[in-house]
Amino acid sequence: MIETRGRKDLIEQGNKRIKLALNFLADEVYTNRQILKEVTAITSSQGVGGFIKRLEKLGFAREINLPSVEEPNKSYKIIGITSQGMAETNHLDRRGFEISKLKHSQLLHKFLCQQIHLQAIKQNHKYISGRWLTDEWFGGKNVKRPDAIIITQDNQKIAIEAERTIKSKYRYQQIIVQYLKMIKANQITKVRYVMPDQAKAQMVEKAIKSIKSVTVSTNGQKRQFNLTDDVWRWFEFVSLQI
């Protein structure tokens, strides 16, 4: 009797892990083994390997080896959700993983976004990947696409910018203007820049806050808009090392 109950618990745990993995992959489309371990709370490399084989056997996902273009002599085991896996999560309108659509140069940025996604899950926040954010979602056309939107339990909509490298001053000016318009239209509550470490977070914050003004176009009229402390309260700069 005890053995039967133990087997039942293991089956329930396995099914729960499949659901967690598919819900994550339905949003992200693909991930790596380390992140999948964190999503499912599987502690060993052998365990996650067996779990991936089960997903493949069920037809929900497939694993490929992918060389890194940013890190020489390194490759990733990429786990991508299939169209059958998407259907299992009731996302019938979403395509499964296609290697031809994968951008090798953006892998590390993608994995940073997924670490942010993991944090949101742990905090019981809703996370929506930028790839699924449409004009209709924002209620307006030609809206800037953040890397993701986090919806907190008190219904704040936080635009996420995952930043691994510092952009030019001109590019940051463009981004600030776009986000200020979105905040004014109540499409988002604030902007959160997330960097891999504290040093990078400080560098990005310094680069952005060195901008004293931006040019805003309203009804065809251009005017200078000063960036004061009242503006910066809508922007956060944090690292994953918190």
mmCIF file of C-alpha atoms in Angstrom:
data_model
loop_
_atom_site.group_PDB
_atom_site.id
_atom_site.type_symbol
_atom_site.label_atom_id
_atom_site.label_comp_id
_atom_site.label_asym_id
_atom_site.label_seq_id
_atom_site.Cartn_x
_atom_site.Cartn_y
_atom_site.Cartn_z
ATOM 1 C CA MET A 1 0.000 0.000 0.000
ATOM 2 C CA ILE A 2 2.835 2.354 0.908
ATOM 3 C CA GLU A 3 4.653 1.481 -2.323
ATOM 4 C CA THR A 4 1.525 2.191 -4.401
ATOM 5 C CA ARG A 5 1.037 5.578 -2.759
ATOM 6 C CA GLY A 6 4.692 6.421 -3.401
ATOM 7 C CA ARG A 7 4.342 5.498 -7.062
ATOM 8 C CA LYS A 8 1.210 7.650 -7.333
ATOM 9 C CA ASP A 9 3.065 10.614 -5.820
ATOM 10 C CA LEU A 10 5.904 10.172 -8.316
ATOM 11 C CA ILE A 11 3.444 10.110 -11.218
ATOM 12 C CA GLU A 12 1.742 13.272 -9.946
ATOM 13 C CA GLN A 13 5.122 14.979 -9.505
ATOM 14 C CA GLY A 14 6.142 13.969 -13.031
ATOM 15 C CA ASN A 15 2.903 15.301 -14.518
ATOM 16 C CA LYS A 16 3.282 18.554 -12.572
ATOM 17 C CA ARG A 17 6.812 18.979 -13.959
ATOM 18 C CA ILE A 18 5.563 18.402 -17.491
ATOM 19 C CA LYS A 19 2.923 21.092 -16.997
ATOM 20 C CA LEU A 20 5.487 23.549 -15.561
ATOM 21 C CA ALA A 21 7.898 22.890 -18.429
ATOM 22 C CA LEU A 22 5.253 23.220 -21.149
ATOM 23 C CA ASN A 23 3.789 26.423 -19.693
ATOM 24 C CA PHE A 24 7.295 27.940 -19.642
ATOM 25 C CA LEU A 25 8.165 26.704 -23.140
ATOM 26 C CA ALA A 26 4.821 27.860 -24.558
ATOM 27 C CA ASP A 27 5.950 31.399 -23.734
ATOM 28 C CA GLU A 28 9.676 31.063 -24.474
ATOM 29 C CA VAL A 29 9.523 28.463 -27.324
ATOM 30 C CA TYR A 30 12.954 27.090 -26.373
ATOM 31 C CA THR A 31 15.372 27.023 -23.455
ATOM 32 C CA ASN A 32 18.530 25.276 -22.211
ATOM 33 C CA ARG A 33 19.003 22.432 -19.741
ATOM 34 C CA GLN A 34 20.051 24.578 -16.769
ATOM 35 C CA ILE A 35 16.999 26.809 -16.981
ATOM 36 C CA LEU A 36 14.713 23.803 -17.501
ATOM 37 C CA LYS A 37 16.178 22.301 -14.306
ATOM 38 C CA GLU A 38 15.190 25.445 -12.419
ATOM 39 C CA VAL A 39 11.710 25.533 -13.948
ATOM 40 C CA THR A 40 10.994 21.929 -12.946
ATOM 41 C CA ALA A 41 13.044 21.849 -9.700
ATOM 42 C CA ILE A 42 14.951 18.813 -10.967
ATOM 43 C CA THR A 43 18.267 18.776 -9.112
ATOM 44 C CA SER A 44 20.527 16.525 -11.204
ATOM 45 C CA SER A 45 21.783 16.616 -14.789
ATOM 46 C CA GLN A 46 20.867 12.946 -15.149
ATOM 47 C CA GLY A 47 17.351 13.691 -13.918
ATOM 48 C CA VAL A 48 16.750 16.516 -16.372
ATOM 49 C CA GLY A 49 18.133 14.357 -19.183
ATOM 50 C CA GLY A 50 15.575 11.657 -18.405
ATOM 51 C CA PHE A 51 12.827 14.256 -18.150
ATOM 52 C CA ILE A 52 13.675 15.657 -21.607
ATOM 53 C CA LYS A 53 13.570 12.139 -23.070
ATOM 54 C CA ARG A 54 10.074 11.783 -21.619
ATOM 55 C CA LEU A 55 8.978 15.070 -23.222
ATOM 56 C CA GLU A 56 10.387 13.858 -26.549
ATOM 57 C CA LYS A 57 8.627 10.491 -26.221
ATOM 58 C CA LEU A 58 5.328 12.288 -25.580
ATOM 59 C CA GLY A 59 5.951 14.460 -28.651
ATOM 60 C CA PHE A 60 5.876 17.688 -26.618
ATOM 61 C CA ALA A 61 9.489 18.835 -27.150
ATOM 62 C CA ARG A 62 12.757 18.007 -28.874
ATOM 63 C CA GLU A 63 16.397 18.613 -27.996
ATOM 64 C CA ILE A 64 19.204 19.709 -30.330
ATOM 65 C CA ASN A 65 22.889 20.592 -29.938
ATOM 66 C CA LEU A 66 23.625 24.160 -30.993
ATOM 67 C CA PRO A 67 27.135 25.702 -31.198
ATOM 68 C CA SER A 68 27.461 29.123 -29.559
ATOM 69 C CA VAL A 69 28.561 31.980 -31.814
ATOM 70 C CA GLU A 70 29.361 34.240 -28.828
ATOM 71 C CA GLU A 71 31.344 31.764 -26.731
ATOM 72 C CA PRO A 72 34.008 29.791 -28.683
ATOM 73 C CA ASN A 73 34.218 26.013 -28.176
ATOM 74 C CA LYS A 74 30.873 25.991 -26.384
ATOM 75 C CA SER A 75 27.579 24.492 -27.439
ATOM 76 C CA TYR A 76 24.118 24.436 -25.923
ATOM 77 C CA LYS A 77 21.584 21.687 -25.615
ATOM 78 C CA ILE A 78 18.446 23.502 -26.725
ATOM 79 C CA ILE A 79 15.024 22.143 -25.798
ATOM 80 C CA GLY A 80 12.251 23.427 -28.052
ATOM 81 C CA ILE A 81 8.507 22.942 -27.713
ATOM 82 C CA THR A 82 6.703 21.225 -30.595
ATOM 83 C CA SER A 83 3.367 22.211 -32.120
ATOM 84 C CA GLN A 84 1.900 19.278 -30.178
ATOM 85 C CA GLY A 85 3.332 20.758 -26.972
ATOM 86 C CA MET A 86 1.773 24.121 -27.831
ATOM 87 C CA ALA A 87 -1.583 22.405 -28.354
ATOM 88 C CA GLU A 88 -1.228 20.675 -24.983
ATOM 89 C CA THR A 89 -1.110 24.137 -23.354
ATOM 90 C CA ASN A 90 -4.096 25.322 -25.449
ATOM 91 C CA HIS A 91 -1.965 27.670 -27.569
ATOM 92 C CA LEU A 92 -3.312 26.425 -30.878
ATOM 93 C CA ASP A 93 -2.367 29.672 -32.645
ATOM 94 C CA ARG A 94 1.334 29.418 -31.767
ATOM 95 C CA ARG A 95 3.969 27.604 -33.806
ATOM 96 C CA GLY A 96 6.411 25.251 -32.175
ATOM 97 C CA PHE A 97 10.201 25.585 -32.159
ATOM 98 C CA GLU A 98 11.797 25.985 -35.593
ATOM 99 C CA ILE A 99 15.587 25.985 -35.716
ATOM 100 C CA SER A 100 15.529 28.143 -38.863
ATOM 101 C CA LYS A 101 13.902 30.939 -36.823
ATOM 102 C CA LEU A 102 16.496 30.803 -34.039
ATOM 103 C CA LYS A 103 18.933 33.736 -33.976
ATOM 104 C CA HIS A 104 22.266 32.400 -32.740
ATOM 105 C CA SER A 105 23.604 35.848 -31.848
ATOM 106 C CA GLN A 106 20.717 36.473 -29.445
ATOM 107 C CA LEU A 107 21.024 33.289 -27.380
ATOM 108 C CA LEU A 108 22.631 34.888 -24.312
ATOM 109 C CA HIS A 109 20.082 37.721 -24.365
ATOM 110 C CA LYS A 110 17.310 35.130 -24.609
ATOM 111 C CA PHE A 111 18.672 33.217 -21.623
ATOM 112 C CA LEU A 112 18.896 36.446 -19.581
ATOM 113 C CA CYS A 113 15.216 37.093 -20.354
ATOM 114 C CA GLN A 114 14.416 33.569 -19.225
ATOM 115 C CA GLN A 115 16.198 34.090 -15.897
ATOM 116 C CA ILE A 116 13.988 37.165 -15.417
ATOM 117 C CA HIS A 117 10.993 34.984 -16.303
ATOM 118 C CA LEU A 118 12.035 32.499 -13.593
ATOM 119 C CA GLN A 119 12.209 35.270 -10.997
ATOM 120 C CA ALA A 120 8.730 36.444 -11.971
ATOM 121 C CA ILE A 121 7.355 32.927 -11.520
ATOM 122 C CA LYS A 122 8.919 32.663 -8.054
ATOM 123 C CA GLN A 123 7.283 35.985 -7.106
ATOM 124 C CA ASN A 124 3.883 34.814 -8.424
ATOM 125 C CA HIS A 125 3.851 37.487 -11.126
ATOM 126 C CA LYS A 126 2.531 36.960 -14.638
ATOM 127 C CA TYR A 127 5.203 37.125 -17.348
ATOM 128 C CA ILE A 128 4.508 37.686 -21.051
ATOM 129 C CA SER A 129 7.366 37.347 -23.518
ATOM 130 C CA GLY A 130 7.759 40.234 -25.962
ATOM 131 C CA ARG A 131 7.201 37.951 -28.947
ATOM 132 C CA TRP A 132 3.512 37.620 -28.008
ATOM 133 C CA LEU A 133 2.877 41.319 -27.316
ATOM 134 C CA THR A 134 0.720 42.743 -30.111
ATOM 135 C CA ASP A 135 -0.640 46.208 -30.898
ATOM 136 C CA GLU A 136 -4.016 44.940 -29.692
ATOM 137 C CA TRP A 137 -2.512 43.951 -26.325
ATOM 138 C CA PHE A 138 -1.323 47.515 -25.772
ATOM 139 C CA GLY A 139 -4.445 49.080 -27.223
ATOM 140 C CA GLY A 140 -2.453 51.138 -29.705
ATOM 141 C CA LYS A 141 -0.472 50.844 -32.930
ATOM 142 C CA ASN A 142 3.290 51.043 -33.526
ATOM 143 C CA VAL A 143 4.047 50.568 -29.844
ATOM 144 C CA LYS A 144 7.567 49.695 -28.722
ATOM 145 C CA ARG A 145 7.970 46.021 -27.880
ATOM 146 C CA PRO A 146 9.763 45.495 -24.569
ATOM 147 C CA ASP A 147 11.575 42.205 -24.009
ATOM 148 C CA ALA A 148 8.673 41.242 -21.761
ATOM 149 C CA ILE A 149 5.851 42.533 -19.615
ATOM 150 C CA ILE A 150 5.491 41.517 -15.981
ATOM 151 C CA ILE A 151 2.063 41.941 -14.411
ATOM 152 C CA THR A 152 2.354 42.043 -10.626
ATOM 153 C CA GLN A 153 -0.261 40.861 -8.154
ATOM 154 C CA ASP A 154 -1.379 44.470 -7.630
ATOM 155 C CA ASN A 155 -1.783 44.792 -11.438
ATOM 156 C CA GLN A 156 1.268 46.931 -12.196
ATOM 157 C CA LYS A 157 2.437 46.437 -15.782
ATOM 158 C CA ILE A 158 6.225 46.574 -15.818
ATOM 159 C CA ALA A 159 8.060 46.751 -19.149
ATOM 160 C CA ILE A 160 11.224 44.642 -19.016
ATOM 161 C CA GLU A 161 14.434 45.540 -20.838
ATOM 162 C CA ALA A 162 17.070 42.820 -20.496
ATOM 163 C CA GLU A 163 20.388 44.569 -21.089
ATOM 164 C CA ARG A 164 23.705 42.790 -21.641
ATOM 165 C CA THR A 165 25.492 45.633 -23.463
ATOM 166 C CA ILE A 166 25.226 49.416 -23.289
ATOM 167 C CA LYS A 167 23.476 51.103 -26.213
ATOM 168 C CA SER A 168 24.278 54.483 -27.748
ATOM 169 C CA LYS A 169 22.988 57.721 -26.222
ATOM 170 C CA TYR A 170 20.840 58.331 -29.315
ATOM 171 C CA ARG A 171 19.224 54.881 -29.034
ATOM 172 C CA TYR A 172 18.464 55.386 -25.344
ATOM 173 C CA GLN A 173 16.879 58.755 -26.139
ATOM 174 C CA GLN A 174 14.561 57.047 -28.638
ATOM 175 C CA ILE A 175 13.648 54.328 -26.143
ATOM 176 C CA ILE A 176 12.951 56.824 -23.337
ATOM 177 C CA VAL A 177 10.569 58.815 -25.556
ATOM 178 C CA GLN A 178 8.708 55.658 -26.579
ATOM 179 C CA TYR A 179 8.316 54.519 -22.988
ATOM 180 C CA LEU A 180 7.201 57.934 -21.729
ATOM 181 C CA LYS A 181 4.412 57.877 -24.318
ATOM 182 C CA MET A 182 3.381 54.381 -23.180
ATOM 183 C CA ILE A 183 3.350 55.464 -19.522
ATOM 184 C CA LYS A 184 1.257 58.531 -20.356
ATOM 185 C CA ALA A 185 -1.221 56.301 -22.230
ATOM 186 C CA ASN A 186 -1.403 53.949 -19.208
ATOM 187 C CA GLN A 187 -0.117 51.055 -21.316
ATOM 188 C CA ILE A 188 2.610 50.357 -18.744
ATOM 189 C CA THR A 189 3.269 51.434 -15.152
ATOM 190 C CA LYS A 190 7.067 51.568 -15.198
ATOM 191 C CA VAL A 191 10.209 50.343 -16.984
ATOM 192 C CA ARG A 192 12.656 47.922 -15.394
ATOM 193 C CA TYR A 193 16.136 47.464 -16.848
ATOM 194 C CA VAL A 194 17.598 44.125 -15.760
ATOM 195 C CA MET A 195 21.306 43.370 -16.121
ATOM 196 C CA PRO A 196 23.320 40.170 -15.442
ATOM 197 C CA ASP A 197 25.271 41.722 -12.539
ATOM 198 C CA GLN A 198 25.402 44.787 -10.302
ATOM 199 C CA ALA A 199 28.365 46.391 -12.081
ATOM 200 C CA LYS A 200 26.534 46.301 -15.425
ATOM 201 C CA ALA A 201 23.367 47.626 -13.760
ATOM 202 C CA GLN A 202 25.277 50.651 -12.465
ATOM 203 C CA MET A 203 26.869 51.275 -15.876
ATOM 204 C CA VAL A 204 23.530 51.177 -17.705
ATOM 205 C CA GLU A 205 21.854 53.410 -15.102
ATOM 206 C CA LYS A 206 24.700 55.935 -15.366
ATOM 207 C CA ALA A 207 24.540 55.922 -19.190
ATOM 208 C CA ILE A 208 20.778 56.460 -19.290
ATOM 209 C CA LYS A 209 20.604 59.039 -16.510
ATOM 210 C CA SER A 210 23.371 61.078 -18.157
ATOM 211 C CA ILE A 211 20.705 62.049 -20.702
ATOM 212 C CA LYS A 212 19.271 65.372 -19.537
ATOM 213 C CA SER A 213 16.546 65.873 -22.149
ATOM 214 C CA VAL A 214 14.790 64.269 -25.111
ATOM 215 C CA THR A 215 12.866 65.581 -28.101
ATOM 216 C CA VAL A 216 9.178 64.715 -28.046
ATOM 217 C CA SER A 217 6.883 65.088 -31.069
ATOM 218 C CA THR A 218 3.242 65.882 -30.330
ATOM 219 C CA ASN A 219 0.781 66.601 -33.142
ATOM 220 C CA GLY A 220 3.668 67.346 -35.479
ATOM 221 C CA GLN A 221 5.280 69.783 -33.042
ATOM 222 C CA LYS A 222 8.703 69.021 -31.570
ATOM 223 C CA ARG A 223 9.725 70.173 -28.112
ATOM 224 C CA GLN A 224 12.475 69.519 -25.616
ATOM 225 C CA PHE A 225 11.443 67.519 -22.561
ATOM 226 C CA ASN A 226 13.714 67.682 -19.512
ATOM 227 C CA LEU A 227 14.417 64.423 -17.696
ATOM 228 C CA THR A 228 14.058 65.213 -13.999
ATOM 229 C CA ASP A 229 13.837 63.004 -10.917
ATOM 230 C CA ASP A 230 10.066 62.921 -11.455
ATOM 231 C CA VAL A 231 10.693 61.120 -14.748
ATOM 232 C CA TRP A 232 13.337 58.711 -13.446
ATOM 233 C CA ARG A 233 10.949 57.365 -10.791
ATOM 234 C CA TRP A 234 9.327 55.412 -13.640
ATOM 235 C CA PHE A 235 12.636 53.678 -14.444
ATOM 236 C CA GLU A 236 14.322 50.950 -12.379
ATOM 237 C CA PHE A 237 17.819 49.505 -12.797
ATOM 238 C CA VAL A 238 18.443 46.133 -11.169
ATOM 239 C CA SER A 239 20.643 43.068 -11.538
ATOM 240 C CA LEU A 240 19.781 39.387 -11.368
ATOM 241 C CA GLN A 241 22.151 39.192 -8.390
ATOM 242 C CA ILE A 242 19.640 40.415 -5.830
#
